[in-house]
Coordinates of C-alpha atoms and ligand atoms in Angstrom, one line a residue:
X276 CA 88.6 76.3 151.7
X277 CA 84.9 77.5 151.5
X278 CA 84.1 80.5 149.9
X279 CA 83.2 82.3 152.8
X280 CA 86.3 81.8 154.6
X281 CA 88.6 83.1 150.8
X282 CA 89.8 86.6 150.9
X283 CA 87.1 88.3 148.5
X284 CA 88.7 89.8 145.5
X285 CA 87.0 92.3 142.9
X286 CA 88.1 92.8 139.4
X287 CA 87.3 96.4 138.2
X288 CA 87.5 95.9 134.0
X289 CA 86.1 93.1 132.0
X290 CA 88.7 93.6 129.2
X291 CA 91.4 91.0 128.4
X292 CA 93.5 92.3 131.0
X293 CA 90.7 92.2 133.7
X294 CA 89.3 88.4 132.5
X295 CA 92.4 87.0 132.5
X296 CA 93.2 87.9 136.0
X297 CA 90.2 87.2 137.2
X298 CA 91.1 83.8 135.2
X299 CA 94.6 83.6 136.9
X300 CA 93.2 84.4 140.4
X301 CA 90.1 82.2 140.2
X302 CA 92.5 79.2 138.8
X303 CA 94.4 79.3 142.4
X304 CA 91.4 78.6 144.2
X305 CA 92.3 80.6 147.2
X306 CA 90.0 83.8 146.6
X307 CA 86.6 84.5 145.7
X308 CA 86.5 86.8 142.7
X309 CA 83.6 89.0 141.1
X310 CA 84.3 90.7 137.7
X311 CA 82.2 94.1 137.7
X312 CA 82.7 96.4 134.1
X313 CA 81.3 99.3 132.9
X314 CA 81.4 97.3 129.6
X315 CA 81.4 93.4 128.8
X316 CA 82.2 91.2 125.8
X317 CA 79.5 91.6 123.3
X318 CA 79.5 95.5 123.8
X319 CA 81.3 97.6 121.6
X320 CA 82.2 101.1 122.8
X321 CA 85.2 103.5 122.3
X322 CA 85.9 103.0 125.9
X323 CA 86.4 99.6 125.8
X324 CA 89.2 98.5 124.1
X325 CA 89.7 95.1 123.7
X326 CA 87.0 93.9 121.0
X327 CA 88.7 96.3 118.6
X328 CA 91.8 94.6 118.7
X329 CA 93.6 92.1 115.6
X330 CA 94.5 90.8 117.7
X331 CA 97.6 88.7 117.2
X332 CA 100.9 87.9 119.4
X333 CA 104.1 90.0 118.0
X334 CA 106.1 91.0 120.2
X335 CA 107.4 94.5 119.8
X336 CA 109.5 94.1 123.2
X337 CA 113.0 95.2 123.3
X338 CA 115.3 95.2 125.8
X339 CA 113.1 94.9 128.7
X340 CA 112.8 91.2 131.1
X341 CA 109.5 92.3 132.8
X342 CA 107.9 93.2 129.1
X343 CA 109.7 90.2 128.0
X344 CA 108.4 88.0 130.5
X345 CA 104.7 88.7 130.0
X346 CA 105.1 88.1 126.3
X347 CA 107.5 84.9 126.9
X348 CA 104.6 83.7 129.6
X349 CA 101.5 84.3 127.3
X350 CA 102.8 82.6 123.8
X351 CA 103.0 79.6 125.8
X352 CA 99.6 79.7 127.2
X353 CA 98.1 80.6 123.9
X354 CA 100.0 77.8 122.0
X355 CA 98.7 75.4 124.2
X356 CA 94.9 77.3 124.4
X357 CA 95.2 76.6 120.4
X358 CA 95.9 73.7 120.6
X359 CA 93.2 72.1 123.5
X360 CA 90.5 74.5 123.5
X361 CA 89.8 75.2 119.4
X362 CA 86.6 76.9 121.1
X363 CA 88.7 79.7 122.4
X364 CA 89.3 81.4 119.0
X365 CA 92.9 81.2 118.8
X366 CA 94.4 79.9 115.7
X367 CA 98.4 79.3 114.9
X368 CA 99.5 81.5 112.4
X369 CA 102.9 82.4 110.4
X370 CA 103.9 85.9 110.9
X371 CA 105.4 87.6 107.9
X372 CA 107.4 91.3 109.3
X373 CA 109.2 93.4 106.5
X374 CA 111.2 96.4 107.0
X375 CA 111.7 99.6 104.8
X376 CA 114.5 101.0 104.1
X377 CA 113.2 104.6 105.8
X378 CA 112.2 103.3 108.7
X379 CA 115.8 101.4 109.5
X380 CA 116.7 105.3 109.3
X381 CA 114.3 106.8 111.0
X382 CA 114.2 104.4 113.7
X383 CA 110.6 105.2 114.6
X384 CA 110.2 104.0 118.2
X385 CA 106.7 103.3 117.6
X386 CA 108.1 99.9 115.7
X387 CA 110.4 99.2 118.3
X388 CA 111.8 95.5 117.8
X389 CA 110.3 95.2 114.9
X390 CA 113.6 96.4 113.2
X391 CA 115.9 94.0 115.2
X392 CA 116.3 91.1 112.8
X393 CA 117.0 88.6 115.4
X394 CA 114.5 89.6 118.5
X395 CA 114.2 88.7 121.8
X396 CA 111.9 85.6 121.0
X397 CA 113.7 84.1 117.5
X398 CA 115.3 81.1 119.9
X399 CA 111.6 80.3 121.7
X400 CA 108.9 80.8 118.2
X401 CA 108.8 77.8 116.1
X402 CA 110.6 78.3 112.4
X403 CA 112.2 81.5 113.2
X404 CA 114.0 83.1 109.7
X405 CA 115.1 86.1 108.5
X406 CA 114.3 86.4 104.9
X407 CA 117.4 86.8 102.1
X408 CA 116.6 89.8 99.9
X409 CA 115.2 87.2 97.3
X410 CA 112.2 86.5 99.3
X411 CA 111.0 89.7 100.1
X412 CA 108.9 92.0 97.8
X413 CA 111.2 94.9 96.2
X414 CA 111.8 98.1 98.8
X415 CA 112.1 95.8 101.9
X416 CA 115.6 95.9 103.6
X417 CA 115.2 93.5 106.4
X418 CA 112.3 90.5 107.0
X419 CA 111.1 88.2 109.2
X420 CA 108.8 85.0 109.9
X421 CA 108.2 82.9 112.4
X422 CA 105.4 81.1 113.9
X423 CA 102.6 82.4 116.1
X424 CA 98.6 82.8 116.9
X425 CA 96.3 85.6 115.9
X426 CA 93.0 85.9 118.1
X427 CA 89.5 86.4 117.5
X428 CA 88.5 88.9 120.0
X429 CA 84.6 88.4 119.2
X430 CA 85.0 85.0 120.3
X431 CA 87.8 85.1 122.9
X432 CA 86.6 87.4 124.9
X433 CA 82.9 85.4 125.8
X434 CA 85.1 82.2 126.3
X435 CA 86.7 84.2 128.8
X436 CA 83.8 85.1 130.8
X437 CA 82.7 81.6 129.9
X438 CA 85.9 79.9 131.8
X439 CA 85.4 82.4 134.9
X440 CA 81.6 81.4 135.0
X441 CA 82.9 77.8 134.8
X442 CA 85.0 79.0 138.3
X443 CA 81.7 80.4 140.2
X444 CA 83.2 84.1 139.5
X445 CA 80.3 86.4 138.9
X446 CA 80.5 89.1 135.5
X447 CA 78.2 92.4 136.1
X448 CA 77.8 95.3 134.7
X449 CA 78.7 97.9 137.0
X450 CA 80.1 101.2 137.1
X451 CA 82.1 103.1 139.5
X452 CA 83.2 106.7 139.7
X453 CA 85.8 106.7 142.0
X454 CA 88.4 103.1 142.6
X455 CA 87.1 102.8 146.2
X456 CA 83.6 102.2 145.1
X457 CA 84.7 98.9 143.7
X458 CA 85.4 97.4 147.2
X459 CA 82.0 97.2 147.6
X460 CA 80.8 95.6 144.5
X461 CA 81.9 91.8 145.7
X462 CA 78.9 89.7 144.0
X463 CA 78.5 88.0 148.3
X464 CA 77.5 92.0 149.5
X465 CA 79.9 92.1 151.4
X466 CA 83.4 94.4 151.5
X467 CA 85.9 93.4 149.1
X468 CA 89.7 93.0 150.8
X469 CA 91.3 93.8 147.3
X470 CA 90.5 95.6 144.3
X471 CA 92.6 94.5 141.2
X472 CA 92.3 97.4 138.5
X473 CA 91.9 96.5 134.9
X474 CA 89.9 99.5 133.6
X475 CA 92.8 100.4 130.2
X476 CA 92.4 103.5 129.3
X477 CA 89.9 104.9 131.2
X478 CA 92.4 105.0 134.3
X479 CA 93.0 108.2 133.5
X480 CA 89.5 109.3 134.4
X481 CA 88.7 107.0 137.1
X482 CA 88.4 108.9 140.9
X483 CA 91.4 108.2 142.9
X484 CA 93.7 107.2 139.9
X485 CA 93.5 109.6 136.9
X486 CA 96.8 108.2 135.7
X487 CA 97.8 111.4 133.5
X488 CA 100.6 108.9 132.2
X489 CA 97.9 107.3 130.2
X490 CA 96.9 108.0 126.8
X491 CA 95.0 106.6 123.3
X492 CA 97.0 105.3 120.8
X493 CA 94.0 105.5 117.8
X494 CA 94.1 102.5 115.7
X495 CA 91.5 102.5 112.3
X496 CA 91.5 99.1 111.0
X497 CA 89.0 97.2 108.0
X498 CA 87.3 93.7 108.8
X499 CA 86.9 91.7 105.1
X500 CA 85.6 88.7 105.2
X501 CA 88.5 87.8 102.7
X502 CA 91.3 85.1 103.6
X503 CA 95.1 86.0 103.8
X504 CA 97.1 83.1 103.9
X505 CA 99.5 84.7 106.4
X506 CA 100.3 87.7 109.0
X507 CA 101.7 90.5 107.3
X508 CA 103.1 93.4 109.1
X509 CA 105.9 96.1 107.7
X510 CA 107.2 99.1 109.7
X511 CA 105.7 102.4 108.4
X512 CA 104.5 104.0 105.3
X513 CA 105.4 106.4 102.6
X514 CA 101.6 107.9 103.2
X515 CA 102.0 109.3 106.8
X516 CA 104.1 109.0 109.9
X517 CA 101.3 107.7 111.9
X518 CA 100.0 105.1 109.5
X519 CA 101.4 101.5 109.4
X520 CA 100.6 98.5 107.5
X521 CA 99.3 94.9 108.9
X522 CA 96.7 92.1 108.2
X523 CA 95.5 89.6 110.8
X524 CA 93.5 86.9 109.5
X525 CA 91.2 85.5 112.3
X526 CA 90.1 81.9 113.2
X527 CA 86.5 81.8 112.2
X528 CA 86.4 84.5 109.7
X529 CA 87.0 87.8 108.8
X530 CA 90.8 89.1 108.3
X531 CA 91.9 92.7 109.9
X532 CA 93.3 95.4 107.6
X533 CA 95.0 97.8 109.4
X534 CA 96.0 100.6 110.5
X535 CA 97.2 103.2 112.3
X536 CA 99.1 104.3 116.0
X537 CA 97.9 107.8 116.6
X538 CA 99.0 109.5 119.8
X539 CA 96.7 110.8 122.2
X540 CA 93.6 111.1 119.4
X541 CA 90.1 110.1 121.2
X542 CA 88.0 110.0 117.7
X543 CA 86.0 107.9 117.3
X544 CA 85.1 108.0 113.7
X545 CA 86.9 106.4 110.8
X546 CA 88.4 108.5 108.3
X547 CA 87.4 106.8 104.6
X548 CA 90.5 108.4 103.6
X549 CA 92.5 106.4 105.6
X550 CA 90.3 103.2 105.4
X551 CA 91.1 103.7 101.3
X552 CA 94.7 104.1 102.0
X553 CA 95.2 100.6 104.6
X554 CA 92.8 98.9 101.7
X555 CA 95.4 99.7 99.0
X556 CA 98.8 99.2 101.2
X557 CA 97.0 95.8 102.3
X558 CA 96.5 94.6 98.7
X559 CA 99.5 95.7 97.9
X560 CA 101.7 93.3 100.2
X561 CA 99.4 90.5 99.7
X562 CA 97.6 90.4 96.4
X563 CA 96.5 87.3 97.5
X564 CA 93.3 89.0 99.7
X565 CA 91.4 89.2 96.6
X566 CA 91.9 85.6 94.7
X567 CA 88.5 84.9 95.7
X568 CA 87.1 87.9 94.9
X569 CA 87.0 91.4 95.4
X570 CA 87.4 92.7 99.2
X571 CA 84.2 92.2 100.8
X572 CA 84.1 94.7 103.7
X573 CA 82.3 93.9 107.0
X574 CA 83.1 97.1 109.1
X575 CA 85.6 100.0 109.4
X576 CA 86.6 100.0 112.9
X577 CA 88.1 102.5 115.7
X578 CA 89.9 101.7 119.0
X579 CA 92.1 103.4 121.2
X580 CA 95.2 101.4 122.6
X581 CA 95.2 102.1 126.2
X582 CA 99.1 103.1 126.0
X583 CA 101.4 105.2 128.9
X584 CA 104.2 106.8 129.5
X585 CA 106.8 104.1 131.0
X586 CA 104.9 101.0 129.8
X587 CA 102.2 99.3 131.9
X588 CA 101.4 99.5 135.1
X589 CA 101.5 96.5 137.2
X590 CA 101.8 97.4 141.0
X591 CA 100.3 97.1 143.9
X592 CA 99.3 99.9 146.3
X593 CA 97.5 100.2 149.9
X594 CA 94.7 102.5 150.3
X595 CA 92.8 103.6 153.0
X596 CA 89.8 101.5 152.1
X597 CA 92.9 98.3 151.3
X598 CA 95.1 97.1 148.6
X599 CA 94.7 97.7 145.1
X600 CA 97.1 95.8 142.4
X601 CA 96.6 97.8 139.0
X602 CA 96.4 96.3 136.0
X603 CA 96.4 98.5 133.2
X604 CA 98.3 100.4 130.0
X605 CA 99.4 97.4 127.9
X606 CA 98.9 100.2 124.3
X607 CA 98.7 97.7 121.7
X608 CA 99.9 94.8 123.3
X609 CA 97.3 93.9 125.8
X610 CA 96.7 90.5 124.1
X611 CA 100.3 89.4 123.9
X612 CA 101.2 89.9 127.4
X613 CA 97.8 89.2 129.0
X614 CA 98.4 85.9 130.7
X615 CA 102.2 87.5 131.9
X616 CA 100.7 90.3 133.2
X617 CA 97.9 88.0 135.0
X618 CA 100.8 86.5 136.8
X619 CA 102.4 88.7 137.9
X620 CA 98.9 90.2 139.1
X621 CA 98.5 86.9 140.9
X622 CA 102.0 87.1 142.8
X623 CA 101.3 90.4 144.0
X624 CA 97.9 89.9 145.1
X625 CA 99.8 86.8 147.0
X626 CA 102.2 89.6 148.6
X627 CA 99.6 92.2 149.2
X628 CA 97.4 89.8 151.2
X629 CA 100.3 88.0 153.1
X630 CA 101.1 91.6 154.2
Ligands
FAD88 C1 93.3 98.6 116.4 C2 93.9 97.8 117.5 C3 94.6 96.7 117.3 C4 95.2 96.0 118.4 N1 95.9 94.9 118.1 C5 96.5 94.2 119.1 C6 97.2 93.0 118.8 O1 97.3 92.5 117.6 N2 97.8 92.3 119.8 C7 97.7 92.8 121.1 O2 98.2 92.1 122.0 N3 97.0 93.9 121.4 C8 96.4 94.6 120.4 N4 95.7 95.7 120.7 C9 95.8 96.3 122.1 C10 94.7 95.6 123.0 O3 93.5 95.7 122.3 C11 94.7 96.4 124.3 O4 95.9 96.4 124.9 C12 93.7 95.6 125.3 O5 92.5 95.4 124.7 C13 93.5 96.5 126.5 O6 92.7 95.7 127.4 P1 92.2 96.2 128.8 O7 91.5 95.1 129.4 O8 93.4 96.8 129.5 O9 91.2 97.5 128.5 P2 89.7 97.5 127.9 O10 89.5 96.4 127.0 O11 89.4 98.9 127.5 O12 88.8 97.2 129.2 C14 88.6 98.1 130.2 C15 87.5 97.6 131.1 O13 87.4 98.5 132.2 C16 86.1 99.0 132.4 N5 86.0 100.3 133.0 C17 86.8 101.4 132.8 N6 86.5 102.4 133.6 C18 85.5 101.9 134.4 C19 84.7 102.4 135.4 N7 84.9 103.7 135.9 N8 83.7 101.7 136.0 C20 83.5 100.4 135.6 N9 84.2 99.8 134.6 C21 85.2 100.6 134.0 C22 85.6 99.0 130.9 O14 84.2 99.1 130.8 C23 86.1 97.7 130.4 O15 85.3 96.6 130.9 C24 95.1 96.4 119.7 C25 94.3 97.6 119.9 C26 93.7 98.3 118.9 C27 92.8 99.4 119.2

C-alpha cells in the first residue's frame, strides 16, 4: 500500500511509551505514523519522564495477566534487542533483590512482588534462585536473582527515533493544548484518522483528558561513573518510608544510585540530604562500587514516575474529531512493559480502525 492510501496515524509523546508504538505501528506497514512531542530524546525536562529513568526490567507485577503480559512481551523483545542490536544500549544483567525483615511485615504495596520469593516470571528469566540465608548480607529475610537487562535511556531513546526514522515516521517537536489538536499535526498536512496518546504524566493536564487518576511518583537517583558488578535492589529502608534502595549499572557507563517513590511530589530539585543517604545505603549493599576508587559522581537526578490510580491506561476511545487509543501511566515501569503495552496499542488501533 502507498502511503497516501494508509490510514494516517499521530503519536502525541516521544517517550518510551510513545516511540515504541510508533515502532510497533510503523513495523506493520499498514499506517503512516508521525511522532509529534513537546519534548524529544536529548532533552531533559521534569516533564518528560523517560531519560531519568534506571532503567532496568524487574518486574514488580503481581497478580495481574494484562500487567503480566506487557512485562512477559517486552523481556523477550529486549533479550533479543541485546543480543542483535548492541547499538541499542541494552545490556543483560543479573539482578540481585533482598528483602528486610520490616518490610515482609509491613507489606508496603509500593514493593509489590518484590516480596513473593517465587514471582510471576521465576519459570521464563534465565537462572532464577532464591538465595539461602548464607548468601545474603545479614538483616535480609528473603532474596532473589535471576537474569535480566538494564537500559541506557541516553542511548535507547535516540535509537528509537533512529529505527522510526529508518520506517519514514517523522519526530517533531510540537505542542498541543488540548488532545484534538493532535489530529492535525500528521507530518503529510493533512487530518490524522487516529491519535495514539503517550504524553505520561502530563495527561493529567492535557485539554480533553486531565486524567485526575494520574500522579508523580518522585524518584531522586545519583549517576557515578563507578561499575557495580550486579543489579541490586532491597525493599525499603530504615531511613524513611518513601526511600528505597537500588543500583543499575548501564551499558556504556555510568551506574544509577537510587532512590526514592514519592507520591504525588512535583519537585524538581534534589535534596543532598537524600542524595547522601542513597550514596551510603548503595555502598553499603555493594562495597564493591568503590574498588576502583572513590564514587565519582556525574549528576544528581529528579524524575517523576508517571503513576495512576488502577494501573495504566491502555484503551481506546471515539471522539468527535475520531478515535484515540491512550497510552499512558506505566509509574515506574514504563521500560519493562513498553513493547507489551505497544501491542496491545497496535491491536486496538487494528479494532478501532476496523470499526
Ligand atoms: C528515577 C526513575 C527510575 C525509573 N526506573 C525505571 C526502571 O528501572 N524500569 C522501568 O521500566 N521504568 C522505570 N521508570 C519509569 C519510566 O521512566 C516511565 O514509566 C516512562 O519513562 C514513562 O514514559 P512515557 O513515554 O509514558 O512518558 P514521558 O517519558 O514523560 O513522555 C511523555 C511525552 O509526551 C509529551 N507531551 C506531554 N504532554 C504534551 C503536550 N501537551 N503536547 C505535546 N507533547 C506532550 C512529552 O513532551 C513527552 O515527549 C523510572 C522512572 C524514574 C523517574
Amino acid at each position: 500500500m502507498t502511503s497516501e492510501l494508509k490510514p494516517k496515524i499521530v503519536v502525541l509523546g516521544a517517550g518510551v511509551a510513545g516511540l515504541t508504538s510508533a515502532l510497533l505501528l510503523a513495523r506493520t506497514n499498514l499506517y503512516d505514523v508521525s511522532v509529534i512531542g513537546k519534548f524529544l530524546p536529548g532533552d531533559l525536562d521534569i516533564e518528560y519522564t523517560s531519560p531519568w529513568a534506571g532503567a532496568n526490567w524487574m518486574s514488580f507485577v503481581k497478580d495481574d495477566e494484562v500487567l503480566e503480559r506487557y512485562d512477559r512481551i517486552t523481556y523477550a523483545e529486549i533479550a533479543r534487542l541485546a543480543k542483535e542490536h548492541p547499538e541499542a544500549g541494552i545490556w543483560p544483567k543479573k539482578v540481585i533483590e533482598y528483602v528486610r525483615a520490616d518490610d515482609l511485615i509491613k507489606n508496603n504495596p509500593l514493593l509489590g512482588g518484590l516480596l513473593d520469593a517465587r514471582p510471576w516470571f521465576a519459570d521464563m528469566t534465565p537462572n532464577f534462585k532464591q538465595l539461602t540465608p548464607a548468601e545474603m548480607p545479614k538483616g535480609y529475610v528473603q532474596g532473589i536473582t535471576y537474569d535480566s537487562y538494564c537500559f541506557n535511556p541516553l542511548i535507547y531513546l535516540p535509537w528509537l527515533v533512529s529505527q522510526l526514522l529508518s520506517h519514514g515516521v517523522s519526530v517533531r517537536a510540537r505542542t498541543v493544548s488540548h488532545i484534538s489538536e493532535a489530529f492535525a499535526h500528521h507530518a503529510s498536512g493533512q487530518p490524522a484518522h487516529l491519535v495514539v496518546n503517550c504524553t505520561g504524566l502530563m495527561a493529567c493536564r492535557l485539554g480533553g483528558v486531565m486524567d485526575d487518576k494520574v500522579y508523580p511518583g518522585r524518584g531522586q537517583t545519583v549517576l557515578v561513573r563507578n561499575h557495580a558488578p550486579a543489579m541490586y535492589d532491597i525493599t525499603g529502608c530504615s531511613d524513611a518510608d518513601d526511600e528505597l534502595t537500588y543500583i543499575m549499572s548501564r551499558p556504556a557507563g555510568g551506574t544509577i544510585l537510587g532512590g526514592c517513590y514519592q507520591k504525588d511530589n512535583w519537585n524538581a530539585t534534589p535534596d543532598p540530604n537524600m542524595a547522601q543517604r542513597i550514596i551510603r545505603r548503595c555502598l553499603e549493599i555493594c562495597p564493591e562500587l568503590e574498588s576502583e576508587g572513590k564514587l565519582d559522581i556525574i549528576r544528581h537526578n529528579v524524575g517523576l514516575r508517571p503513576s495512576r490510580e488502577g494501573g495504566p491506561r491502555v484503551e481506546k476511545e471515539k471522539r468527535e474529531e475520531g478515535w484515540v487509543v491512550h497510552n499512558y501511566g506505566a509509574g515506574g515501569a514504563g521500560y519493562q512493559s513498553s513493547y507489551g503495552m505497544a501491542t496491545h496499542v497496535v491491536e486496538l488501533v487494528g479494532e478501532a480502525l476496523a470499526s
